[in-house]
PDB file of C-alpha atoms in Angstrom:
ATOM      1  CA  LYS A 238      42.670  42.993 -37.036  1.00  0.00           C
ATOM      2  CA  SER A 239      44.592  41.874 -40.507  1.00  0.00           C
ATOM      3  CA  THR A 240      43.285  42.100 -43.778  1.00  0.00           C
ATOM      4  CA  VAL A 241      43.921  40.657 -47.141  1.00  0.00           C
ATOM      5  CA  ASP A 242      46.019  42.848 -49.241  1.00  0.00           C
ATOM      6  CA  THR A 243      45.669  40.437 -52.713  1.00  0.00           C
ATOM      7  CA  SER A 244      44.167  37.643 -53.640  1.00  0.00           C
ATOM      8  CA  GLU A 245      44.027  35.486 -56.032  1.00  0.00           C
ATOM      9  CA  ILE A 246      43.135  31.345 -57.254  1.00  0.00           C
ATOM     10  CA  ALA A 247      46.314  29.278 -57.739  1.00  0.00           C
ATOM     11  CA  PHE A 248      44.885  26.503 -58.048  1.00  0.00           C
ATOM     12  CA  GLN A 249      41.369  24.843 -59.299  1.00  0.00           C
ATOM     13  CA  THR A 250      39.172  21.932 -59.341  1.00  0.00           C
ATOM     14  CA  GLU A 251      35.362  20.910 -59.512  1.00  0.00           C
ATOM     15  CA  TRP A 252      36.137  20.073 -55.958  1.00  0.00           C
ATOM     16  CA  PHE A 253      38.446  22.904 -54.419  1.00  0.00           C
ATOM     17  CA  SER A 254      40.195  25.609 -55.212  1.00  0.00           C
ATOM     18  CA  VAL A 255      43.735  26.938 -53.731  1.00  0.00           C
ATOM     19  CA  GLU A 256      43.578  30.933 -53.216  1.00  0.00           C
ATOM     20  CA  ARG A 257      46.877  32.397 -52.413  1.00  0.00           C
ATOM     21  CA  GLN A 258      46.736  35.660 -50.323  1.00  0.00           C
ATOM     22  CA  ARG A 259      48.983  38.301 -49.036  1.00  0.00           C
ATOM     23  CA  TYR A 260      48.931  39.781 -45.816  1.00  0.00           C
ATOM     24  CA  ASP A 261      51.610  42.542 -45.530  1.00  0.00           C
ATOM     25  CA  ASP A 262      51.014  42.690 -41.473  1.00  0.00           C
ATOM     26  CA  ILE A 263      51.329  39.341 -40.479  1.00  0.00           C
ATOM     27  CA  LYS A 264      54.884  39.433 -39.263  1.00  0.00           C
ATOM     28  CA  ALA A 265      54.910  35.257 -38.882  1.00  0.00           C
ATOM     29  CA  LEU A 266      54.285  35.435 -43.187  1.00  0.00           C
ATOM     30  CA  GLN A 267      57.584  36.962 -43.628  1.00  0.00           C
ATOM     31  CA  GLY A 268      55.835  38.255 -46.273  1.00  0.00           C
ATOM     32  CA  LYS A 269      55.133  34.863 -47.749  1.00  0.00           C
ATOM     33  CA  PRO A 270      52.078  33.941 -49.403  1.00  0.00           C
ATOM     34  CA  TYR A 271      49.681  32.051 -47.149  1.00  0.00           C
ATOM     35  CA  TYR A 272      47.593  29.761 -49.066  1.00  0.00           C
ATOM     36  CA  ARG A 273      43.647  29.175 -48.256  1.00  0.00           C
ATOM     37  CA  ILE A 274      41.572  25.647 -49.436  1.00  0.00           C
ATOM     38  CA  ASN A 275      38.200  26.967 -49.928  1.00  0.00           C
ATOM     39  CA  ALA A 276      36.025  23.980 -50.483  1.00  0.00           C
ATOM     40  CA  PRO A 277      31.844  23.665 -49.450  1.00  0.00           C
ATOM     41  CA  ASP A 278      30.338  23.301 -46.555  1.00  0.00           C
ATOM     42  CA  GLY A 279      30.444  19.470 -45.215  1.00  0.00           C
ATOM     43  CA  VAL A 280      27.321  17.555 -43.037  1.00  0.00           C
ATOM     44  CA  ILE A 281      28.331  14.139 -41.046  1.00  0.00           C
ATOM     45  CA  VAL A 282      25.525  11.971 -40.191  1.00  0.00           C
ATOM     46  CA  LEU A 283      25.617   9.842 -36.787  1.00  0.00           C
ATOM     47  CA  ALA A 284      22.012   7.612 -37.979  1.00  0.00           C
ATOM     48  CA  LEU A 285      20.950   5.467 -35.474  1.00  0.00           C
ATOM     49  CA  THR A 286      18.310   2.631 -36.420  1.00  0.00           C
ATOM     50  CA  PRO A 287      15.834   1.478 -34.218  1.00  0.00           C
ATOM     51  CA  GLY A 288      17.880  -1.121 -32.433  1.00  0.00           C
ATOM     52  CA  ASN A 289      20.821   1.290 -31.797  1.00  0.00           C
ATOM     53  CA  LYS A 290      22.852  -0.136 -34.211  1.00  0.00           C
ATOM     54  CA  ILE A 291      25.064   3.085 -36.152  1.00  0.00           C
ATOM     55  CA  VAL A 292      25.625   2.915 -39.480  1.00  0.00           C
ATOM     56  CA  LEU A 293      29.091   3.169 -40.957  1.00  0.00           C
ATOM     57  CA  VAL A 294      30.567   2.976 -44.792  1.00  0.00           C
ATOM     58  CA  ASP A 295      33.620   1.530 -45.445  1.00  0.00           C
ATOM     59  CA  GLN A 296      35.212   3.466 -48.633  1.00  0.00           C
ATOM     60  CA  PHE A 297      38.131   3.821 -51.140  1.00  0.00           C
ATOM     61  CA  ARG A 298      39.559   7.146 -50.025  1.00  0.00           C
ATOM     62  CA  PRO A 299      42.137   8.639 -52.680  1.00  0.00           C
ATOM     63  CA  ALA A 300      43.870  11.142 -50.493  1.00  0.00           C
ATOM     64  CA  LEU A 301      45.341   7.835 -48.377  1.00  0.00           C
ATOM     65  CA  GLY A 302      45.132   5.356 -50.673  1.00  0.00           C
ATOM     66  CA  HIS A 303      43.529   2.553 -49.005  1.00  0.00           C
ATOM     67  CA  ARG A 304      39.810   1.548 -47.564  1.00  0.00           C
ATOM     68  CA  THR A 305      38.146   3.477 -44.516  1.00  0.00           C
ATOM     69  CA  LEU A 306      35.267   3.125 -41.908  1.00  0.00           C
ATOM     70  CA  GLU A 307      33.569   6.246 -41.460  1.00  0.00           C
ATOM     71  CA  VAL A 308      30.337   7.449 -41.000  1.00  0.00           C
ATOM     72  CA  PRO A 309      28.658   9.199 -43.908  1.00  0.00           C
ATOM     73  CA  ALA A 310      29.583  12.371 -44.814  1.00  0.00           C
ATOM     74  CA  GLY A 311      30.028  14.904 -47.792  1.00  0.00           C
ATOM     75  CA  SER A 312      29.450  18.359 -49.198  1.00  0.00           C
ATOM     76  CA  VAL A 313      27.141  20.871 -49.087  1.00  0.00           C
ATOM     77  CA  ASP A 314      25.673  21.568 -52.527  1.00  0.00           C
ATOM     78  CA  SER A 315      24.665  25.149 -53.676  1.00  0.00           C
ATOM     79  CA  HIS A 316      21.221  24.869 -54.101  1.00  0.00           C
ATOM     80  CA  GLU A 317      20.579  22.813 -50.724  1.00  0.00           C
ATOM     81  CA  SER A 318      20.798  23.484 -46.790  1.00  0.00           C
ATOM     82  CA  PRO A 319      22.919  21.320 -44.850  1.00  0.00           C
ATOM     83  CA  GLU A 320      20.354  19.174 -43.188  1.00  0.00           C
ATOM     84  CA  GLU A 321      19.010  18.384 -46.852  1.00  0.00           C
ATOM     85  CA  ALA A 322      22.094  17.173 -47.511  1.00  0.00           C
ATOM     86  CA  ALA A 323      22.945  15.775 -44.985  1.00  0.00           C
ATOM     87  CA  ALA A 324      19.532  13.396 -45.610  1.00  0.00           C
ATOM     88  CA  ARG A 325      20.594  13.017 -49.004  1.00  0.00           C
ATOM     89  CA  GLU A 326      24.752  11.871 -48.343  1.00  0.00           C
ATOM     90  CA  LEU A 327      23.199   9.812 -45.781  1.00  0.00           C
ATOM     91  CA  TYR A 328      20.872   8.085 -48.633  1.00  0.00           C
ATOM     92  CA  GLU A 329      23.485   8.543 -51.655  1.00  0.00           C
ATOM     93  CA  GLU A 330      25.976   6.347 -49.770  1.00  0.00           C
ATOM     94  CA  THR A 331      23.880   3.720 -47.257  1.00  0.00           C
ATOM     95  CA  GLY A 332      20.234   3.864 -48.362  1.00  0.00           C
ATOM     96  CA  TYR A 333      18.888   4.446 -45.364  1.00  0.00           C
ATOM     97  CA  ILE A 334      16.402   7.352 -44.420  1.00  0.00           C
ATOM     98  CA  CYS A 335      15.597   8.430 -40.981  1.00  0.00           C
ATOM     99  CA  LYS A 336      12.790   9.347 -39.356  1.00  0.00           C
ATOM    100  CA  SER A 337      14.228  12.282 -37.316  1.00  0.00           C
ATOM    101  CA  LEU A 338      17.550  14.325 -38.170  1.00  0.00           C
ATOM    102  CA  THR A 339      18.793  16.927 -35.768  1.00  0.00           C
ATOM    103  CA  GLN A 340      21.361  19.347 -36.191  1.00  0.00           C
ATOM    104  CA  LEU A 341      23.525  19.380 -33.225  1.00  0.00           C
ATOM    105  CA  LYS A 342      26.845  21.796 -34.036  1.00  0.00           C
ATOM    106  CA  SER A 343      29.266  23.400 -37.005  1.00  0.00           C
ATOM    107  CA  GLY A 344      32.638  23.840 -36.774  1.00  0.00           C
ATOM    108  CA  GLN A 345      35.868  24.181 -38.283  1.00  0.00           C
ATOM    109  CA  LEU A 346      37.667  21.183 -40.019  1.00  0.00           C
ATOM    110  CA  MET A 347      41.126  22.190 -40.229  1.00  0.00           C
ATOM    111  CA  ALA A 348      40.711  26.466 -39.292  1.00  0.00           C
ATOM    112  CA  SER A 349      44.545  26.990 -40.499  1.00  0.00           C
ATOM    113  CA  ARG A 350      43.762  26.148 -44.311  1.00  0.00           C
ATOM    114  CA  LEU A 351      40.582  25.237 -44.414  1.00  0.00           C
ATOM    115  CA  ASN A 352      37.231  27.629 -45.232  1.00  0.00           C
ATOM    116  CA  ALA A 353      34.295  25.231 -44.442  1.00  0.00           C
ATOM    117  CA  ARG A 354      32.206  24.827 -42.143  1.00  0.00           C
ATOM    118  CA  LEU A 355      30.900  20.850 -40.872  1.00  0.00           C
ATOM    119  CA  PHE A 356      27.609  20.293 -39.545  1.00  0.00           C
ATOM    120  CA  SER A 357      26.819  18.117 -37.547  1.00  0.00           C
ATOM    121  CA  PHE A 358      23.643  15.610 -37.467  1.00  0.00           C
ATOM    122  CA  ILE A 359      22.686  12.482 -35.182  1.00  0.00           C
ATOM    123  CA  GLY A 360      19.698  10.820 -37.737  1.00  0.00           C
ATOM    124  CA  VAL A 361      17.185   8.236 -35.198  1.00  0.00           C
ATOM    125  CA  GLY A 362      15.256   5.905 -36.906  1.00  0.00           C
ATOM    126  CA  ALA A 363      16.896   4.393 -39.445  1.00  0.00           C
ATOM    127  CA  ALA A 364      15.871   2.348 -42.467  1.00  0.00           C
ATOM    128  CA  GLN A 365      17.761   1.229 -45.494  1.00  0.00           C
ATOM    129  CA  HIS A 366      15.236   2.221 -48.197  1.00  0.00           C
ATOM    130  CA  PRO A 367      14.095  -1.209 -49.847  1.00  0.00           C
ATOM    131  CA  SER A 368      14.639  -0.214 -53.446  1.00  0.00           C
ATOM    132  CA  TYR A 369      18.304   1.703 -52.638  1.00  0.00           C
ATOM    133  CA  VAL A 370      20.858   0.489 -55.206  1.00  0.00           C
ATOM    134  CA  SER A 371      23.740   1.429 -54.739  1.00  0.00           C
ATOM    135  CA  LYS A 372      25.171   3.693 -57.264  1.00  0.00           C
ATOM    136  CA  GLU A 373      28.949   3.743 -55.573  1.00  0.00           C
ATOM    137  CA  ASP A 374      31.444   1.628 -54.396  1.00  0.00           C
ATOM    138  CA  ILE A 375      30.457   2.206 -50.301  1.00  0.00           C
ATOM    139  CA  ASN A 376      29.849  -1.075 -48.569  1.00  0.00           C
ATOM    140  CA  VAL A 377      27.625  -0.203 -45.114  1.00  0.00           C
ATOM    141  CA  LEU A 378      28.030  -1.185 -41.474  1.00  0.00           C
ATOM    142  CA  LEU A 379      25.685  -1.642 -38.800  1.00  0.00           C
ATOM    143  CA  VAL A 380      27.684  -1.791 -35.317  1.00  0.00           C
ATOM    144  CA  SER A 381      26.825  -1.417 -32.201  1.00  0.00           C
ATOM    145  CA  PRO A 382      28.171   1.690 -29.618  1.00  0.00           C
ATOM    146  CA  ALA A 383      30.574  -0.912 -28.250  1.00  0.00           C
ATOM    147  CA  GLU A 384      31.685  -2.511 -31.506  1.00  0.00           C
ATOM    148  CA  LEU A 385      32.576   1.002 -32.694  1.00  0.00           C
ATOM    149  CA  LYS A 386      34.515   1.883 -29.534  1.00  0.00           C
ATOM    150  CA  GLN A 387      36.154  -1.200 -29.930  1.00  0.00           C
ATOM    151  CA  LEU A 388      36.780  -0.047 -34.251  1.00  0.00           C
ATOM    152  CA  VAL A 389      38.357   3.246 -33.021  1.00  0.00           C
ATOM    153  CA  LEU A 390      40.329   1.667 -30.105  1.00  0.00           C
ATOM    154  CA  SER A 391      41.674  -0.747 -32.766  1.00  0.00           C
ATOM    155  CA  GLU A 392      42.864   2.198 -35.495  1.00  0.00           C
ATOM    156  CA  GLN A 393      40.001   0.438 -37.701  1.00  0.00           C
ATOM    157  CA  PHE A 394      37.993   3.871 -37.057  1.00  0.00           C
ATOM    158  CA  GLY A 395      39.916   7.104 -37.377  1.00  0.00           C
ATOM    159  CA  GLN A 396      37.229   9.510 -38.816  1.00  0.00           C
ATOM    160  CA  TYR A 397      38.574  12.784 -35.668  1.00  0.00           C
ATOM    161  CA  ALA A 398      35.390  14.314 -37.063  1.00  0.00           C
ATOM    162  CA  GLY A 399      32.988  10.899 -36.243  1.00  0.00           C
ATOM    163  CA  LEU A 400      35.206  11.043 -32.880  1.00  0.00           C
ATOM    164  CA  ALA A 401      33.942  14.722 -32.417  1.00  0.00           C
ATOM    165  CA  LEU A 402      30.293  13.711 -34.059  1.00  0.00           C
ATOM    166  CA  LEU A 403      30.061  10.899 -30.719  1.00  0.00           C
ATOM    167  CA  VAL A 404      31.088  13.178 -27.717  1.00  0.00           C
ATOM    168  CA  LEU A 405      28.493  15.928 -29.530  1.00  0.00           C
ATOM    169  CA  ALA A 406      25.716  13.419 -29.847  1.00  0.00           C
ATOM    170  CA  ASP A 407      26.521  11.834 -26.609  1.00  0.00           C
ATOM    171  CA  TRP A 408      26.492  15.319 -24.970  1.00  0.00           C
TER     172      TRP A 408
END
């Protein structure tokens, strides 16, 4: 088992930090430092309406430089559980509230660099709260499973964590 010999924060923002680590016993690193991204855990939500429509968000992603179609997702705040974060993120991004929200699984997004876990949820009975007012530049779309499949195949929906969520929900 390898253990870190030294560790220090190389860069920090309000959203994440980059940690420089040194593992002298890992030959593949050849004595070079290893950089890990420290970030809060996240949640991703497959919200289904009573009519079996899937709630999607269309939003600008600065890291990509363009808008994306995704299922709602976000970070877990330090004071909340993943389930609380899932309900909050779904509401903040879309105004939707689910009659029930069930955790499916959790796992790593990018185990080679990121230490955060992603918790996946399925919500049923999703309905938009009548007094919801969006505070973000997000457009909400409702699509059928067949329409989502076409969005994936036409590369209009490319959120891989969302695709994994669909597989988990199907299983």
